[in-house]
Amino acid sequence: MKTESNYSNKKFLVLGLAKSGFAVAKLLKKMGSDVTVVDSNPLEGNTEAQALMDAGFKVITGSNDASLIDESFDYLVKNPGIVYSNDLVQRAEKLKIPVITEPEIAYSFSDATMVAVTGTNGKTTVTTLIQLMLKHSPKFKNSYYAGNIGIPISDVIQKATKDDVVVTELSSFQLQGTIDLHPRVAVLNNIYSTHLDFHKTRENYIKAKMHITKNQTKNDYFVVNWNTEEWRGLAQQSQAQILPFSDNQELDHGSYVKDDKIYCNGERIMDVNEIQIPGEHNVQNALAAISVAKLYNVKNEDIIEVLSSFKGVKHRIQYVDTFGGHKFYNDSKATNVEATIVALSAFKDPITLIAGGLDRGNGFDELIPSLKGKVSNLVVYGQTANKVIESAEKADVSNIVKVNNLQEAVPEAYKQSNDGDVILLSPAAASWDQFHTFEERGDLFIQTVETLKGEVK
């Protein structure tokens, strides 16, 4: 790790804790900066705030009043999920204090090579696959993953050396708060319309995503999904060397599928059916990862070993169990309609779908083509339940049941489903109406499936 950067010995206000705020506050203080932490949650039960106070930090809890920042601060480091309309953030911008996010700080102190991954769907899977593949690269001593995957970059860069690689998952929320972030390799997996409650427009959302390549040069690489005209057009905004990938067209260079076989730069890598995780979207995820792996001289046999043994990331179309003639899958990470469409397309067997969650104001009619003839039973709960029902009725889903919560939804889905059905939790909505995180929702689904298994045997 570097001993100093542009962010050494400055005065910071860190707004919002959780994992990334806690980690970046500790990193900044270690690097000689004056750090004040502000968290809107009360001190009681706030373990991160209490730990920082015990370590001698100035910590203010239970408030994020605009008066807490003044001209003496050099930067505000914002938790990615905090909206820019927040009073304290607005005050900082009025004072012309830069508002940044944790990846910006972490990158500035990192000695390691950075591979950065973004996209609407598939980020975590691609990040994980790349990290697993780069463990076999002769270019690096160690490979790590970090970022939106649930591990703060600020922690990882402290152990990663110049001989290592850190594969970083970056959300639009994180990327919007970057200034000098400059990955050696950037990956754009896809872009659909989501998080518009935060970004307000698709244009703003795309602009945030494209921060991943804004500082790249001709000596860097931008790996881009080549499946749509829009994404191909976005590639033209980058100064980096473009490495395209596609599962629907043969390419002059890059990774692609031809006759159910995967190629990279004309070299056959493996058969599509060797990929362990189900669904066409996971073929695209594999292509993105292969593009990066081949860039760093990973051998084909190592790529095949990873893709033929990897069974998926937790909460991302994660296989849970099989009993009573039913297969259970946890796709709690499907916090938007597009992710659920992807999940539904991954299965050939009839599906009993569990859906519903936070109402962000959007409708669910985009689901209709995917529900038709695919979903035999639907169990819904949460704030969006009635909206999902409306769309499901238009799709002629004949058996629809509304329940109060996920604990009720799992046994009801089992009761309504038929032998051979896939029971799939893929909510098409965020979890925050009944849960703190999608991980909490997915964990409860797994626990409820385990309980149900004990009851039906």
Coordinates of C-alpha atoms in Angstrom, one line a residue:
M1 CA 0.0 0.0 0.0
K2 CA 1.2 3.5 -0.7
T3 CA 2.2 5.6 2.2
E4 CA 0.5 8.8 1.0
S5 CA -1.9 10.1 -1.7
N6 CA -3.9 13.2 -2.5
Y7 CA -6.1 12.2 0.4
S8 CA -3.3 12.1 3.1
N9 CA -3.3 14.7 5.9
K10 CA -6.7 16.3 5.0
K11 CA -9.8 17.0 6.9
F12 CA -12.7 14.6 6.2
L13 CA -16.3 14.1 7.1
V14 CA -17.4 10.5 6.6
L15 CA -21.1 10.4 6.2
G16 CA -22.7 7.0 6.9
L17 CA -21.0 4.0 8.4
A18 CA -21.8 0.3 7.6
K19 CA -18.8 -1.7 6.3
S20 CA -17.4 0.8 3.8
G21 CA -17.7 3.9 6.0
F22 CA -16.1 2.1 8.9
A23 CA -13.2 0.9 6.8
V24 CA -12.5 4.2 5.0
A25 CA -12.6 6.1 8.3
K26 CA -9.9 3.9 9.7
L27 CA -7.8 4.0 6.6
L28 CA -7.9 7.8 6.4
K29 CA -6.9 8.2 10.1
K30 CA -4.1 5.7 9.6
M31 CA -2.9 7.9 6.7
G32 CA -2.8 11.0 8.9
S33 CA -6.1 12.7 8.1
D34 CA -8.5 14.4 10.5
V35 CA -11.7 12.4 10.4
T36 CA -15.2 13.1 11.7
V37 CA -17.8 10.5 11.3
V38 CA -21.5 11.2 11.1
D39 CA -24.1 8.5 11.2
S40 CA -27.9 9.1 11.3
N41 CA -28.4 5.9 13.4
P42 CA -28.5 6.3 17.2
L43 CA -25.4 5.2 19.1
E44 CA -27.3 2.4 20.9
G45 CA -26.8 -0.8 18.9
N46 CA -24.5 1.0 16.5
T47 CA -21.4 -1.3 16.8
E48 CA -19.3 0.5 14.1
A49 CA -19.9 3.9 15.7
Q50 CA -19.1 2.6 19.2
A51 CA -15.9 0.9 17.9
L52 CA -14.7 4.1 16.3
M53 CA -15.4 6.2 19.4
D54 CA -13.4 3.6 21.5
A55 CA -10.6 4.1 19.0
G56 CA -10.6 7.9 19.6
F57 CA -12.6 9.1 16.5
K58 CA -14.9 12.0 16.7
V59 CA -18.3 10.4 16.0
I60 CA -21.7 12.1 15.8
T61 CA -24.7 9.8 15.8
G62 CA -28.5 10.2 15.5
S63 CA -28.1 13.2 13.1
N64 CA -26.9 14.3 9.7
D65 CA -27.8 18.0 10.1
A66 CA -26.3 20.3 7.5
S67 CA -24.6 22.4 10.1
L68 CA -22.2 19.5 10.9
I69 CA -20.0 20.5 7.9
D70 CA -18.3 23.8 7.3
E71 CA -15.6 25.4 5.1
S72 CA -12.8 23.8 7.2
F73 CA -13.4 20.3 5.7
D74 CA -11.5 19.3 2.6
Y75 CA -13.8 16.3 1.5
L76 CA -17.0 14.6 2.4
V77 CA -16.9 10.8 1.9
K78 CA -20.5 9.6 1.4
N79 CA -21.9 6.2 2.0
P80 CA -22.9 5.1 -1.6
G81 CA -26.6 4.7 -0.7
I82 CA -27.1 8.2 0.7
V83 CA -28.9 10.3 -1.8
Y84 CA -27.3 13.6 -3.1
S85 CA -30.4 15.5 -1.9
N86 CA -29.4 14.8 1.7
D87 CA -29.1 18.1 3.5
L88 CA -25.5 17.5 4.6
V89 CA -24.4 16.6 1.1
Q90 CA -26.2 19.6 -0.4
R91 CA -24.4 21.8 2.1
A92 CA -21.0 20.3 1.2
E93 CA -21.7 20.9 -2.5
K94 CA -22.8 24.5 -1.8
L95 CA -19.5 25.0 0.0
K96 CA -17.7 23.4 -3.0
I97 CA -16.4 20.6 -0.8
P98 CA -15.9 17.5 -3.1
V99 CA -18.3 14.6 -2.3
I100 CA -16.6 11.3 -2.9
T101 CA -17.1 7.6 -2.1
E102 CA -14.9 4.9 -0.6
P103 CA -13.5 3.4 -3.8
E104 CA -11.9 6.8 -4.7
I105 CA -10.0 6.9 -1.4
A106 CA -9.0 3.2 -1.5
Y107 CA -7.8 3.4 -5.1
S108 CA -5.5 6.4 -4.3
F109 CA -3.6 4.3 -1.7
S110 CA -3.5 1.0 -3.6
D111 CA -0.3 -0.4 -5.1
A112 CA -2.1 -3.4 -6.6
T113 CA -3.4 -3.7 -10.2
M114 CA -7.1 -2.9 -10.2
V115 CA -9.7 -4.8 -12.4
A116 CA -13.1 -3.0 -11.9
V117 CA -16.5 -4.5 -12.8
T118 CA -19.8 -2.7 -13.2
G119 CA -23.2 -3.4 -14.8
T120 CA -26.8 -3.6 -13.9
N121 CA -26.8 -7.4 -13.4
G122 CA -24.1 -10.0 -13.0
K123 CA -21.5 -7.8 -11.3
T124 CA -20.9 -10.1 -8.4
T125 CA -20.7 -13.3 -10.5
V126 CA -18.3 -11.7 -13.0
T127 CA -16.1 -10.3 -10.2
T128 CA -16.0 -13.6 -8.5
L129 CA -15.2 -15.5 -11.7
I130 CA -12.4 -13.1 -12.6
Q131 CA -10.8 -13.4 -9.2
L132 CA -11.0 -17.2 -9.3
M133 CA -9.4 -17.2 -12.7
L134 CA -6.7 -14.7 -11.9
K135 CA -5.6 -16.9 -9.0
H136 CA -4.0 -18.9 -11.8
S137 CA -2.4 -16.0 -13.7
P138 CA 1.4 -15.9 -13.8
K139 CA 1.2 -12.1 -13.7
F140 CA 0.1 -11.9 -10.1
K141 CA 1.2 -13.3 -6.7
N142 CA -2.3 -13.0 -5.1
S143 CA -5.8 -12.1 -6.3
Y144 CA -8.5 -10.5 -4.1
Y145 CA -12.0 -9.3 -4.6
A146 CA -13.6 -6.3 -3.0
G147 CA -16.2 -3.5 -3.3
N148 CA -19.9 -3.9 -3.7
I149 CA -19.4 -7.6 -3.3
G150 CA -19.5 -6.9 0.5
I151 CA -15.8 -6.5 1.3
P152 CA -14.5 -2.9 1.7
I153 CA -11.8 -2.0 -0.8
S154 CA -10.2 0.1 2.0
D155 CA -9.5 -3.1 3.9
V156 CA -8.2 -5.2 1.0
I157 CA -5.7 -2.7 -0.4
Q158 CA -3.9 -2.7 2.9
K159 CA -2.8 -6.2 2.3
A160 CA -2.5 -6.2 -1.5
T161 CA 0.9 -5.4 -2.9
K162 CA 2.1 -4.2 -6.3
D163 CA 2.5 -7.9 -7.3
D164 CA -1.2 -8.5 -6.6
V165 CA -4.6 -7.8 -8.3
V166 CA -7.8 -6.6 -6.7
V167 CA -10.9 -7.3 -8.6
T168 CA -13.4 -4.7 -7.6
E169 CA -17.2 -4.7 -8.0
L170 CA -18.4 -1.1 -8.4
S171 CA -22.0 0.0 -8.3
S172 CA -23.3 3.2 -9.9
F173 CA -23.7 4.7 -6.4
Q174 CA -20.0 4.1 -5.8
L175 CA -18.8 5.2 -9.2
Q176 CA -20.7 8.5 -9.1
G177 CA -18.5 9.6 -6.2
T178 CA -15.2 9.0 -8.0
I179 CA -12.7 11.5 -9.4
D180 CA -9.3 9.9 -10.1
L181 CA -10.3 6.2 -10.0
H182 CA -8.3 4.5 -12.8
P183 CA -8.6 0.7 -13.2
R184 CA -6.1 -1.1 -15.4
V185 CA -9.0 -3.2 -16.8
A186 CA -12.7 -2.1 -16.6
V187 CA -15.7 -4.3 -17.4
L188 CA -19.1 -3.1 -18.4
N189 CA -21.3 -6.2 -18.2
N190 CA -24.6 -4.6 -19.2
I191 CA -26.8 -1.6 -18.5
Y192 CA -30.6 -1.7 -18.0
S193 CA -32.9 0.9 -16.4
T194 CA -32.8 0.6 -12.6
H195 CA -32.0 2.7 -9.6
L196 CA -33.8 5.6 -11.2
D197 CA -35.2 6.6 -7.8
F198 CA -31.6 7.5 -7.0
H199 CA -30.3 8.7 -10.3
K200 CA -33.6 10.2 -11.5
T201 CA -32.9 9.5 -15.2
R202 CA -31.4 6.7 -17.3
E203 CA -28.9 9.2 -18.7
N204 CA -27.6 10.0 -15.2
Y205 CA -27.4 6.3 -14.4
I206 CA -25.4 5.6 -17.5
K207 CA -23.1 8.6 -16.8
A208 CA -22.4 7.2 -13.3
K209 CA -21.6 3.8 -14.7
M210 CA -19.2 5.2 -17.3
H211 CA -17.1 6.7 -14.5
I212 CA -15.4 3.3 -14.5
T213 CA -13.6 4.1 -17.8
K214 CA -13.4 7.9 -17.7
N215 CA -9.7 8.0 -16.6
Q216 CA -8.5 5.1 -18.7
T217 CA -5.9 5.6 -21.4
K218 CA -4.8 3.7 -24.5
N219 CA -2.7 1.6 -22.2
D220 CA -5.7 0.2 -20.4
Y221 CA -8.5 -2.2 -21.4
F222 CA -12.3 -1.8 -21.5
V223 CA -14.2 -5.1 -21.6
V224 CA -17.7 -4.4 -23.0
N225 CA -20.8 -6.5 -23.7
W226 CA -21.3 -6.2 -27.4
N227 CA -24.9 -7.4 -27.5
T228 CA -26.7 -4.1 -28.1
E229 CA -26.1 -1.0 -30.2
E230 CA -26.3 1.2 -27.1
W231 CA -23.5 -0.7 -25.3
R232 CA -21.4 -0.7 -28.4
G233 CA -21.9 3.1 -28.6
L234 CA -20.9 3.6 -24.9
A235 CA -17.6 1.8 -25.7
Q236 CA -16.7 4.7 -28.0
Q237 CA -16.6 7.1 -25.0
S238 CA -13.5 5.2 -23.7
Q239 CA -9.9 6.0 -24.5
A240 CA -8.9 2.4 -23.6
Q241 CA -8.4 -0.6 -25.9
I242 CA -11.9 -2.2 -26.4
L243 CA -12.3 -5.9 -25.7
P244 CA -15.8 -6.9 -26.8
F245 CA -17.7 -10.0 -25.8
S246 CA -21.0 -11.5 -27.1
D247 CA -23.1 -14.6 -27.0
N248 CA -25.2 -13.7 -30.0
Q249 CA -22.6 -12.8 -32.7
E250 CA -19.1 -13.9 -33.8
L251 CA -16.5 -11.3 -33.3
D252 CA -13.2 -10.5 -35.0
H253 CA -11.6 -10.3 -31.6
G254 CA -12.7 -10.7 -28.0
S255 CA -14.8 -13.5 -26.5
Y256 CA -17.9 -14.9 -28.2
V257 CA -20.0 -18.0 -28.7
K258 CA -20.2 -20.0 -32.0
D259 CA -21.9 -23.4 -32.4
D260 CA -22.3 -23.7 -28.6
K261 CA -18.6 -23.2 -28.1
I262 CA -16.7 -20.3 -26.4
Y263 CA -13.9 -18.6 -28.3
C264 CA -11.5 -15.8 -27.3
N265 CA -9.6 -14.1 -30.1
G266 CA -10.4 -17.1 -32.4
E267 CA -9.1 -19.7 -30.0
R268 CA -11.6 -22.3 -28.8
I269 CA -11.7 -22.2 -25.0
M270 CA -14.5 -24.6 -24.0
D271 CA -18.1 -25.8 -24.7
V272 CA -20.9 -23.7 -23.3
N273 CA -22.5 -26.8 -21.6
E274 CA -19.4 -27.1 -19.4
I275 CA -20.5 -24.0 -17.5
Q276 CA -21.9 -25.1 -14.2
I277 CA -24.2 -22.2 -13.4
P278 CA -27.5 -22.1 -15.3
G279 CA -28.8 -19.5 -17.8
E280 CA -27.8 -17.5 -20.9
H281 CA -26.9 -14.6 -18.7
N282 CA -24.2 -16.7 -17.1
V283 CA -22.7 -17.4 -20.5
Q284 CA -22.3 -13.7 -20.9
N285 CA -20.8 -13.5 -17.4
A286 CA -18.4 -16.2 -18.3
L287 CA -17.4 -14.4 -21.5
A288 CA -16.6 -11.2 -19.6
A289 CA -14.4 -13.2 -17.1
I290 CA -12.7 -15.1 -19.8
S291 CA -11.8 -11.8 -21.6
V292 CA -10.0 -10.6 -18.5
A293 CA -8.4 -14.0 -17.8
K294 CA -6.9 -14.3 -21.2
L295 CA -5.5 -10.8 -21.0
Y296 CA -3.5 -12.0 -18.1
N297 CA -2.4 -15.3 -19.6
V298 CA -4.6 -17.7 -17.6
K299 CA -4.5 -21.2 -19.2
N300 CA -7.6 -22.7 -20.8
E301 CA -7.5 -25.6 -18.4
D302 CA -7.7 -23.3 -15.4
I303 CA -10.6 -21.3 -17.0
I304 CA -12.4 -24.5 -17.6
E305 CA -11.8 -25.7 -14.0
V306 CA -13.3 -22.5 -12.6
L307 CA -16.4 -22.5 -14.9
S308 CA -17.1 -26.2 -14.6
S309 CA -16.9 -26.2 -10.7
F310 CA -18.3 -22.8 -9.8
K311 CA -21.9 -23.2 -8.6
G312 CA -22.8 -19.6 -8.2
V313 CA -22.7 -16.7 -5.8
K314 CA -24.9 -16.6 -2.7
H315 CA -28.2 -14.9 -3.4
R316 CA -27.6 -14.9 -7.2
I317 CA -29.7 -17.8 -8.6
Q318 CA -28.1 -19.8 -5.8
Y319 CA -29.1 -23.5 -5.7
V320 CA -30.3 -24.2 -2.2
D321 CA -31.7 -27.8 -2.0
T322 CA -33.9 -30.4 -3.6
F323 CA -36.6 -32.3 -1.8
G324 CA -40.2 -33.5 -2.5
G325 CA -39.5 -33.3 -6.2
H326 CA -38.8 -29.6 -6.0
K327 CA -35.6 -27.6 -6.6
F328 CA -35.2 -24.4 -4.5
Y329 CA -33.2 -21.4 -5.8
N330 CA -32.3 -18.2 -3.9
D331 CA -32.1 -15.1 -6.2
S332 CA -32.6 -12.5 -3.5
K333 CA -30.2 -10.2 -5.3
A334 CA -32.9 -9.7 -8.0
T335 CA -33.8 -6.2 -6.7
N336 CA -35.2 -5.1 -10.1
V337 CA -37.4 -6.4 -12.9
E338 CA -34.5 -7.0 -15.3
A339 CA -32.7 -9.3 -12.8
T340 CA -35.9 -11.4 -12.4
I341 CA -36.3 -11.6 -16.2
V342 CA -32.8 -13.0 -16.3
A343 CA -33.5 -15.5 -13.5
L344 CA -36.7 -16.8 -15.2
S345 CA -34.8 -17.3 -18.5
A346 CA -32.3 -19.5 -16.7
F347 CA -34.7 -22.5 -16.2
K348 CA -36.4 -24.9 -18.6
D349 CA -38.6 -26.5 -15.9
P350 CA -41.9 -24.9 -14.8
I351 CA -41.4 -22.3 -12.1
T352 CA -43.2 -21.4 -8.9
L353 CA -42.1 -17.8 -8.4
I354 CA -41.9 -16.0 -5.1
A355 CA -41.8 -12.2 -5.7
G356 CA -42.4 -8.8 -4.1
G357 CA -40.7 -6.2 -1.9
L358 CA -40.1 -2.5 -1.7
D359 CA -42.3 -0.3 -3.9
R360 CA -40.1 2.2 -5.8
G361 CA -42.9 3.4 -7.9
N362 CA -42.3 1.3 -11.0
G363 CA -44.6 -1.2 -12.6
F364 CA -44.0 -4.9 -13.5
D365 CA -45.4 -5.2 -17.0
E366 CA -41.9 -5.8 -18.3
L367 CA -42.2 -9.2 -16.6
I368 CA -45.2 -10.3 -18.6
P369 CA -43.3 -12.0 -21.5
S370 CA -41.1 -13.9 -19.1
L371 CA -44.1 -15.0 -16.9
K372 CA -46.1 -16.3 -19.8
G373 CA -45.9 -20.0 -20.1
K374 CA -43.0 -20.1 -17.7
V375 CA -44.5 -19.4 -14.3
S376 CA -47.1 -21.9 -13.3
N377 CA -47.6 -20.5 -9.8
L378 CA -46.9 -17.2 -8.2
V379 CA -46.7 -16.3 -4.5
V380 CA -46.3 -12.6 -3.7
Y381 CA -45.8 -10.5 -0.6
G382 CA -44.6 -7.0 0.4
Q383 CA -45.4 -3.5 -0.8
T384 CA -45.4 -4.4 -4.5
A385 CA -47.6 -7.5 -4.2
N386 CA -50.7 -6.0 -5.8
K387 CA -48.6 -4.5 -8.7
V388 CA -47.0 -7.9 -9.4
I389 CA -50.4 -9.5 -9.3
E390 CA -51.7 -7.1 -11.9
S391 CA -48.9 -7.9 -14.3
A392 CA -49.2 -11.7 -13.6
E393 CA -52.9 -11.6 -14.5
K394 CA -52.1 -10.0 -17.8
A395 CA -49.6 -12.8 -18.4
D396 CA -52.4 -15.4 -17.7
V397 CA -50.7 -16.8 -14.7
S398 CA -53.7 -18.8 -13.4
N399 CA -52.6 -19.6 -9.8
I400 CA -51.6 -16.5 -7.7
V401 CA -51.5 -16.4 -3.9
K402 CA -50.8 -13.3 -1.8
V403 CA -49.2 -13.8 1.7
N404 CA -47.9 -11.4 4.3
N405 CA -44.2 -12.2 4.3
L406 CA -41.4 -14.5 3.1
Q407 CA -41.8 -16.9 6.0
E408 CA -45.3 -17.6 4.7
A409 CA -44.3 -17.5 1.1
V410 CA -42.0 -20.5 1.1
P411 CA -44.3 -23.2 2.5
E412 CA -47.2 -21.7 0.4
A413 CA -45.0 -22.0 -2.8
Y414 CA -44.3 -25.6 -1.9
K415 CA -48.0 -26.3 -1.4
Q416 CA -49.0 -24.7 -4.7
S417 CA -46.1 -26.2 -6.8
N418 CA -46.1 -29.4 -8.7
D419 CA -43.6 -32.2 -8.8
G420 CA -40.6 -31.2 -10.9
D421 CA -41.1 -27.4 -10.4
V422 CA -38.4 -25.0 -9.6
I423 CA -39.3 -22.9 -6.6
L424 CA -37.5 -19.6 -7.2
L425 CA -37.2 -16.6 -4.9
S426 CA -36.6 -13.7 -7.4
P427 CA -38.3 -10.7 -5.9
A428 CA -38.0 -8.1 -8.7
A429 CA -37.8 -5.5 -5.9
A430 CA -35.6 -4.3 -3.2
S431 CA -35.8 -5.8 0.2
W432 CA -36.1 -2.7 2.4
D433 CA -39.8 -2.9 3.1
Q434 CA -39.3 -5.9 5.4
F435 CA -35.5 -6.5 5.6
H436 CA -32.3 -4.4 6.0
T437 CA -30.5 -6.0 3.1
F438 CA -31.1 -8.5 0.2
E439 CA -28.6 -10.8 2.0
E440 CA -30.9 -10.9 5.1
R441 CA -33.8 -11.7 2.8
G442 CA -31.9 -14.5 1.1
D443 CA -30.6 -15.9 4.3
L444 CA -34.2 -16.1 5.7
F445 CA -35.3 -17.8 2.5
I446 CA -32.6 -20.5 3.0
Q447 CA -33.5 -20.9 6.7
T448 CA -37.2 -21.3 5.8
V449 CA -36.4 -23.8 3.1
E450 CA -34.4 -25.8 5.7
T451 CA -37.2 -25.7 8.2
L452 CA -39.7 -26.8 5.5
K453 CA -37.5 -29.7 4.6
G454 CA -37.6 -31.0 8.1
E455 CA -41.4 -30.7 8.2
V456 CA -42.1 -32.5 5.0
K457 CA -39.8 -35.5 5.6

